[in-house]
Short mmCIF file of N, CA, C and O in Angstrom, two decimals:
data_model
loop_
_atom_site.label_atom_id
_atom_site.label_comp_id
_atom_site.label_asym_id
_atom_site.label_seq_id
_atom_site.Cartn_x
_atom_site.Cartn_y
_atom_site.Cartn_z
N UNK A 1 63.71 89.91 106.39
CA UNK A 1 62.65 90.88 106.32
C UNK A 1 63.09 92.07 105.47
O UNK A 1 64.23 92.45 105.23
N UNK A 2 61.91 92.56 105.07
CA UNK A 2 61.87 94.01 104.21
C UNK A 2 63.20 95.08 104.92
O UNK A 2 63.97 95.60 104.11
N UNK A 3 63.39 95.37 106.43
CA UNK A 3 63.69 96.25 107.40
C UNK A 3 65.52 95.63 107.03
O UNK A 3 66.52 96.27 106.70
N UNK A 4 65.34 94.42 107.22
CA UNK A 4 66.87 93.91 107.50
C UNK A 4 67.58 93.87 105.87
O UNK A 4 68.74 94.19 105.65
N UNK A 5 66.73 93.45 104.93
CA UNK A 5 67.15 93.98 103.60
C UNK A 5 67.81 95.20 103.29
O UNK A 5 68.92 95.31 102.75
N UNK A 6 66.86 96.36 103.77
CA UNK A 6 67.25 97.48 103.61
C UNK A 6 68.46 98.29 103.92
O UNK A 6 69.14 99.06 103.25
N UNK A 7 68.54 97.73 105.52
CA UNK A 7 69.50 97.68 106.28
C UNK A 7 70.99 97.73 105.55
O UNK A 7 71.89 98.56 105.41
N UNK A 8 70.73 96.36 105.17
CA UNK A 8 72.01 95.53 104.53
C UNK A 8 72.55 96.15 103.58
O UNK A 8 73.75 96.07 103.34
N UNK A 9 71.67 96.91 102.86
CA UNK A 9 71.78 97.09 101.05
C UNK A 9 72.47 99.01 101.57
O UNK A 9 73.14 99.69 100.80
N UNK A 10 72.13 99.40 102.75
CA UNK A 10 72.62 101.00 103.18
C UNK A 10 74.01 100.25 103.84
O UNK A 10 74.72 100.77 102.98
N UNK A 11 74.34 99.99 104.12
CA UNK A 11 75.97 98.83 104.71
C UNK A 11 76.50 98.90 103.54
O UNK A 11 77.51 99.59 103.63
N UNK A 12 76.37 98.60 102.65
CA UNK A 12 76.87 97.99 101.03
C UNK A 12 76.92 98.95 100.57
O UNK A 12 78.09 99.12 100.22
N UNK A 13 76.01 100.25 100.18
CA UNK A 13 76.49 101.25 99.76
C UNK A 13 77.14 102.51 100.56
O UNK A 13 77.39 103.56 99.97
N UNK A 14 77.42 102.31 102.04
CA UNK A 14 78.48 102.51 102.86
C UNK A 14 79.75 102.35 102.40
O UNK A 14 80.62 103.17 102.08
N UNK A 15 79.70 100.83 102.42
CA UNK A 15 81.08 100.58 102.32
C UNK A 15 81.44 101.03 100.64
O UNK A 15 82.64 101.17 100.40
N UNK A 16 80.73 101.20 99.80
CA UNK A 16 81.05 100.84 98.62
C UNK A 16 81.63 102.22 98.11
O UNK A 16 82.38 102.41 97.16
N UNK A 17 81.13 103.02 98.88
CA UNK A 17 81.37 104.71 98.69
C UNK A 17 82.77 104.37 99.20
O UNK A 17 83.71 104.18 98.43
N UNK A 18 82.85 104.32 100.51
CA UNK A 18 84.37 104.19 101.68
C UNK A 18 85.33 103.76 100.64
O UNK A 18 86.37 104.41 100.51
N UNK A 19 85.01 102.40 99.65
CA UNK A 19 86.09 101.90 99.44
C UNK A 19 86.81 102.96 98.20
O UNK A 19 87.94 103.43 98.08
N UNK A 20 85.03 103.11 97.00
CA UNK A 20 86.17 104.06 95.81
C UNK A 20 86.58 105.60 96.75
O UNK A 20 87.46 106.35 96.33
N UNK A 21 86.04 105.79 97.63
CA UNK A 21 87.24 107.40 98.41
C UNK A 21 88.28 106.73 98.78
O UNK A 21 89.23 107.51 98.86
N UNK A 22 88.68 105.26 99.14
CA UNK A 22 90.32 105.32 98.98
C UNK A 22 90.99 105.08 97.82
O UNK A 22 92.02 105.61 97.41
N UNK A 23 90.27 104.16 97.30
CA UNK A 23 90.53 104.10 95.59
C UNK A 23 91.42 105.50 94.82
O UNK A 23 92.51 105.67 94.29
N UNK A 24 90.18 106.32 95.16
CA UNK A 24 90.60 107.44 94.48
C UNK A 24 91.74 108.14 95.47
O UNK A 24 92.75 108.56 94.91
N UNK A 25 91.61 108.29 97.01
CA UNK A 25 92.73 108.65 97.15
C UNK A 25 94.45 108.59 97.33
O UNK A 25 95.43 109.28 97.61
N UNK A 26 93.92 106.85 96.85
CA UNK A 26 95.30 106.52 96.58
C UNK A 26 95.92 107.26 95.32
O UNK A 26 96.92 107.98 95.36
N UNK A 27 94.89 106.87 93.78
CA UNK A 27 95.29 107.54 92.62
C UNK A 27 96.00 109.08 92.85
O UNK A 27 96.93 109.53 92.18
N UNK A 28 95.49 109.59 93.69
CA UNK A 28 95.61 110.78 93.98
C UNK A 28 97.03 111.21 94.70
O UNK A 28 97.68 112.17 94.31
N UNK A 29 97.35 110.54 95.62
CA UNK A 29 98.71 110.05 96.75
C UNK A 29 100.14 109.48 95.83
O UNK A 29 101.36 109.50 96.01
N UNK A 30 99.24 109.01 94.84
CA UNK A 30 100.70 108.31 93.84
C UNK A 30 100.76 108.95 92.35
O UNK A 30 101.47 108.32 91.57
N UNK A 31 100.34 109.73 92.01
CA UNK A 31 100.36 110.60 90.87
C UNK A 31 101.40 111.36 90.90
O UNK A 31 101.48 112.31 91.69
N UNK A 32 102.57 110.98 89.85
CA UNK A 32 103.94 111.45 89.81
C UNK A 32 104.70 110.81 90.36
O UNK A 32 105.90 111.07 90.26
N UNK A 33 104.28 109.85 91.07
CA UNK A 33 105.71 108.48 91.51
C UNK A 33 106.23 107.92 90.92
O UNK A 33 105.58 106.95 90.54
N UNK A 34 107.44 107.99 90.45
CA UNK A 34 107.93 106.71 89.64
C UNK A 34 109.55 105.80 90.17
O UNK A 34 110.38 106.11 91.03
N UNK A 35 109.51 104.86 89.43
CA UNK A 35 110.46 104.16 89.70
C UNK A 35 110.15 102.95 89.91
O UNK A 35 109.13 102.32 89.60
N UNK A 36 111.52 102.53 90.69
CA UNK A 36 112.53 102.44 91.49
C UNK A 36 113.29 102.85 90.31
O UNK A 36 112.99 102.51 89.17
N UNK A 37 114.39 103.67 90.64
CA UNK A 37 115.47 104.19 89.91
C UNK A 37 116.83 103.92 90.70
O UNK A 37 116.90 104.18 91.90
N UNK A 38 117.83 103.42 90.04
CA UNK A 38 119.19 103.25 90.93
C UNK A 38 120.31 104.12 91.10
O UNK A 38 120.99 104.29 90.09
N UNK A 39 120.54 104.52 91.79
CA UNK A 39 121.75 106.03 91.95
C UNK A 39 123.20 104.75 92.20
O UNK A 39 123.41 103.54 92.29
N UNK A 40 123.83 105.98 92.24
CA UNK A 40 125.10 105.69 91.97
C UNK A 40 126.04 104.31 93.15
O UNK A 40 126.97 103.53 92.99
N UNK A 41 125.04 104.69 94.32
CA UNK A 41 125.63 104.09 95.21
C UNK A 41 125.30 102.15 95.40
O UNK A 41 125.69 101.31 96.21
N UNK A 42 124.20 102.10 93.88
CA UNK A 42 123.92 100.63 93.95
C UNK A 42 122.46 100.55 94.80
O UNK A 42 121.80 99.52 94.84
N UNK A 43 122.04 101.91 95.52
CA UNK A 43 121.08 101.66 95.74
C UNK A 43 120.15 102.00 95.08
O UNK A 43 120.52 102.42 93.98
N UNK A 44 118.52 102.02 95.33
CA UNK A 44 117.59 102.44 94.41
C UNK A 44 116.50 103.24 95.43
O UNK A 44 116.24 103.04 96.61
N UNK A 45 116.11 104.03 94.69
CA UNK A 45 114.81 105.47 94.86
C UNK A 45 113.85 105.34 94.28
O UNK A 45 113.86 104.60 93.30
N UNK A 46 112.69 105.99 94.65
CA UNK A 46 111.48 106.14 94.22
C UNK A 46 111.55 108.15 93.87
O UNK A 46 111.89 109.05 94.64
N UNK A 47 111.13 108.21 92.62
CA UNK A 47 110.76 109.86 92.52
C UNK A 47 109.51 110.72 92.25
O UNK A 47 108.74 110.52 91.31
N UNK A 48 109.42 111.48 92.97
CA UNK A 48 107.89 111.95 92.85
C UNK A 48 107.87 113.47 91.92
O UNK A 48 108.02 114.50 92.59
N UNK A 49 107.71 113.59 90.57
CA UNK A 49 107.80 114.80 90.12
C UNK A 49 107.34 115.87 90.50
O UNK A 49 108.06 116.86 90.65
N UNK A 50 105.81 115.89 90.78
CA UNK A 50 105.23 116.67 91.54
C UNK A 50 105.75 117.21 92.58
O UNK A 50 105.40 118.39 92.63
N UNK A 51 106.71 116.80 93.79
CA UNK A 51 107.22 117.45 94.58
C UNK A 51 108.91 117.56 94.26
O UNK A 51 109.77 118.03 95.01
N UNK A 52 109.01 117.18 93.37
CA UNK A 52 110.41 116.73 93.29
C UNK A 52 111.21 115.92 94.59
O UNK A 52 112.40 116.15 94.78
N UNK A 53 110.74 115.33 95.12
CA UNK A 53 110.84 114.55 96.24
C UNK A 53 111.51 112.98 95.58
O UNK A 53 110.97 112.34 94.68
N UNK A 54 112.53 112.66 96.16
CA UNK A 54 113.04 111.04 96.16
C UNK A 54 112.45 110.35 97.49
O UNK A 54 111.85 110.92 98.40
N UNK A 55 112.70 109.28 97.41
CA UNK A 55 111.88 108.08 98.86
C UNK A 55 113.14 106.89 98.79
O UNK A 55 113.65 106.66 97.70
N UNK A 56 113.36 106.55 99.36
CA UNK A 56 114.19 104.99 99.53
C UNK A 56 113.02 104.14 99.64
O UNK A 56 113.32 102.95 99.52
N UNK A 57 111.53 104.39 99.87
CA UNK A 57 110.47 103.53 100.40
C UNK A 57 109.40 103.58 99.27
O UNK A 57 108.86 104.62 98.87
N UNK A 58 109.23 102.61 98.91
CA UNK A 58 108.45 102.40 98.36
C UNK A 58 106.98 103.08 98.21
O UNK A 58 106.09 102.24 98.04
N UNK A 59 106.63 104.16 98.23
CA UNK A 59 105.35 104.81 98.41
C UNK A 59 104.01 104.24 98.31
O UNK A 59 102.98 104.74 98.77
N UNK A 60 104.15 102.77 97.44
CA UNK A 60 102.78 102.05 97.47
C UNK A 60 102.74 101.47 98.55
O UNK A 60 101.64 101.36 99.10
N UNK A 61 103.86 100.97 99.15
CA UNK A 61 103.88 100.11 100.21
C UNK A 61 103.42 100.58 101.33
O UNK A 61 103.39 99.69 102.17
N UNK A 62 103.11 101.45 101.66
CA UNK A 62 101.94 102.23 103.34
C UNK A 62 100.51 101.91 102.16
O UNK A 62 99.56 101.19 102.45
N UNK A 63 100.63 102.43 101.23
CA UNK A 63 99.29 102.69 100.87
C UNK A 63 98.80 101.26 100.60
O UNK A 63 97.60 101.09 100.82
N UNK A 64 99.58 100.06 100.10
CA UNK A 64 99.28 98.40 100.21
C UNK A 64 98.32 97.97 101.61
O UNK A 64 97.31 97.27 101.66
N UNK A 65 98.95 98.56 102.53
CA UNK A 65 98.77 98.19 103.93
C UNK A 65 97.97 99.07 104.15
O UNK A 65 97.24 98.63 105.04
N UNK A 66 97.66 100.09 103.87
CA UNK A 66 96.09 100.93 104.02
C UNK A 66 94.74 100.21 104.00
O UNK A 66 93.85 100.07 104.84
N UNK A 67 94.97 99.71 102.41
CA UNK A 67 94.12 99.12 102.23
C UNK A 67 93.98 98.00 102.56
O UNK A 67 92.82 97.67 102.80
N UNK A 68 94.90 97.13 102.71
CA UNK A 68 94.90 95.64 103.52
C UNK A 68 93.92 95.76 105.00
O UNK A 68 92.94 95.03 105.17
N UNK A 69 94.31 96.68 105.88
CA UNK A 69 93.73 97.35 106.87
C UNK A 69 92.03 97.41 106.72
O UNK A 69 91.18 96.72 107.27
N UNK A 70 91.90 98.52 105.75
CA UNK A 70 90.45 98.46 105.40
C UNK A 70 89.86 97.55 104.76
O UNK A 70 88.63 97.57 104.83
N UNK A 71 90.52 96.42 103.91
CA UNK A 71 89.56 95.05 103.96
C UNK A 71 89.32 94.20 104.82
O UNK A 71 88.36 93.43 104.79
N UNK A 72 90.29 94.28 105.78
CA UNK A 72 89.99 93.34 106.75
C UNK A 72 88.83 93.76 108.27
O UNK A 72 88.21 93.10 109.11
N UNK A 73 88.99 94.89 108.02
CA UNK A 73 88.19 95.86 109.16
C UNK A 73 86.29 95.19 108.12
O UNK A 73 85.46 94.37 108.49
N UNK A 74 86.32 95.71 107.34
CA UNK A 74 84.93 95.69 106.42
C UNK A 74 85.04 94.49 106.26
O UNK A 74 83.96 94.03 106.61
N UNK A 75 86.10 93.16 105.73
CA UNK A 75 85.20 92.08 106.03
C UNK A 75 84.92 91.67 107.38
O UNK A 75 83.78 91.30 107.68
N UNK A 76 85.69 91.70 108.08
CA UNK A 76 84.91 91.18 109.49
C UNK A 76 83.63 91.87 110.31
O UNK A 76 83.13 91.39 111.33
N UNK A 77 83.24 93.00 109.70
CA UNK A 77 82.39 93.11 109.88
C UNK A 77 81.29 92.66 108.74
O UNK A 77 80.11 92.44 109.05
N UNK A 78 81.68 92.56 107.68
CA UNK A 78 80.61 91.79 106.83
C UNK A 78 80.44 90.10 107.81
O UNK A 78 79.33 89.61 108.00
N UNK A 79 81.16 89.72 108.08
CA UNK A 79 80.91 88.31 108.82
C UNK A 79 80.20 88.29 109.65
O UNK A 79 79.26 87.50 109.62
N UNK A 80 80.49 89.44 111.02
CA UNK A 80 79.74 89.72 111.97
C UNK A 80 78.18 90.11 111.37
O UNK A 80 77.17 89.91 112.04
N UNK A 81 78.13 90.59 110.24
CA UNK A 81 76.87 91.36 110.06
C UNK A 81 76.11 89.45 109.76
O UNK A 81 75.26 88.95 110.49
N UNK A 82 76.44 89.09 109.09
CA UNK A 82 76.36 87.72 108.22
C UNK A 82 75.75 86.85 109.74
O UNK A 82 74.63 86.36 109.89
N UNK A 83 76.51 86.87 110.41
CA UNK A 83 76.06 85.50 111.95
C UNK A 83 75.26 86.29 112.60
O UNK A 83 74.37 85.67 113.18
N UNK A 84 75.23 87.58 112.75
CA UNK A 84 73.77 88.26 113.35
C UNK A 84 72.50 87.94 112.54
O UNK A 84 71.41 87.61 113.02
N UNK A 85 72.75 88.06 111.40
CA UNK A 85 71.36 87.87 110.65
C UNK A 85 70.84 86.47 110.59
O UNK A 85 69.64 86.20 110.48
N UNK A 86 72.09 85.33 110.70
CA UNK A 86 71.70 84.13 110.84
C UNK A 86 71.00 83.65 112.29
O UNK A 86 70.22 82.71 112.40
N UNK A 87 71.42 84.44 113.30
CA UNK A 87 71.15 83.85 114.04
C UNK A 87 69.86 84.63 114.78
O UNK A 87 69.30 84.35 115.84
N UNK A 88 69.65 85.52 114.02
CA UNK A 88 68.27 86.18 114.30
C UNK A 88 66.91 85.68 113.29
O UNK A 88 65.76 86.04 113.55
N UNK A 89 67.20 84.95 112.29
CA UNK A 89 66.70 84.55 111.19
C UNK A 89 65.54 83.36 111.92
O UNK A 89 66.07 82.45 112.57
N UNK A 90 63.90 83.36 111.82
CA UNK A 90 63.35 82.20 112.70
C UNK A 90 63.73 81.34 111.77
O UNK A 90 63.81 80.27 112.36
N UNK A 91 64.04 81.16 110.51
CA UNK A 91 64.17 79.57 109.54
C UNK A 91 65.96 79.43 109.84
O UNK A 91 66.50 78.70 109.01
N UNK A 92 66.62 79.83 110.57
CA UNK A 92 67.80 79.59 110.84
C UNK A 92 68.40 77.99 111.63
O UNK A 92 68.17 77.68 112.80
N UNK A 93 68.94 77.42 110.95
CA UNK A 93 69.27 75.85 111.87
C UNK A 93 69.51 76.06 112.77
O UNK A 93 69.07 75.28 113.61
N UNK A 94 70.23 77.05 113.20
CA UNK A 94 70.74 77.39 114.63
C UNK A 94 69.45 77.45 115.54
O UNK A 94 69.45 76.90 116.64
N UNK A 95 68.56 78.00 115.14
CA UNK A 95 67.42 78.53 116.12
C UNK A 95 66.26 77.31 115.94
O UNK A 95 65.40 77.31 116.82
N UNK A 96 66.15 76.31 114.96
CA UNK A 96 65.05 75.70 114.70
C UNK A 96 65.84 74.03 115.01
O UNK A 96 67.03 73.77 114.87
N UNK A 97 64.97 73.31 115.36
CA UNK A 97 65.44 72.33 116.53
C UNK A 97 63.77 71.22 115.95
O UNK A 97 62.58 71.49 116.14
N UNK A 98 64.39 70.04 115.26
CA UNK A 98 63.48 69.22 114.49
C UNK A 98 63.63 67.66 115.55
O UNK A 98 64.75 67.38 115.98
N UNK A 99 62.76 67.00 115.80
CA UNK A 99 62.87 65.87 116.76
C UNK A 99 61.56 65.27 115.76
O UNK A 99 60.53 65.67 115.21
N UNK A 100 62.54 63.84 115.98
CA UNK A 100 61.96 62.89 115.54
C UNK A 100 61.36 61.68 116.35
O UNK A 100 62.08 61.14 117.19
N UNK A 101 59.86 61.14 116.13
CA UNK A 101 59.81 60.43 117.03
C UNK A 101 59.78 59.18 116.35
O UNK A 101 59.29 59.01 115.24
N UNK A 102 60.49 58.04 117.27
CA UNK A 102 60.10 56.60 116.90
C UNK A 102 59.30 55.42 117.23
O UNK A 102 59.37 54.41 116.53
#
């Protein structure tokens, strides 16, 4: 229906906003990171100019898993949204039940 279209299409541009604000605040979180660089001891650093800050940790790596987080949160609810509509749908197989006689 017109109602559940609409619905759907304000979900989508929900999420679609949600996703470029992390987009961008990742760009934003990693601006001036560089590396891995190796110091003396054989090990290696990450350096952030902007703060002049070193990391032993990888700084993309929380922000990898940020976002891993938020796709999996938004697709399962895209799924959930997906089997509600199917199963509210009257032309849905689930709901429509065909008998044949012989």
């Amino acid at each position: 229906s017109i109602k559940h279209r609409f619905f759907e299409g304000a979900i989508l541009q929900v999420f679609d906003k949600h996703l470029q604000d992390a987009k961008d605040a990742c760009e934003r979180r990693t601006a001036g990171w560089s590396g891995p660089f190796f110091d003396d001891a054989g090990g290696y650093f990450f350096y952030d100019e902007n703060s002049d800050q070193r990391s032993y940790h990888n700084p993309l790596d929380v922000l990898q898993f940020e976002l891993w987080v938020r796709h999996a949160l938004l697709a399962a609810y895209l799924v959930d949204l997906g089997a509600l509509r199917s199963h509210s749908s009257p032309s849905s197989p689930a709901k429509t039940s065909s008998v044949q006689s012989s």
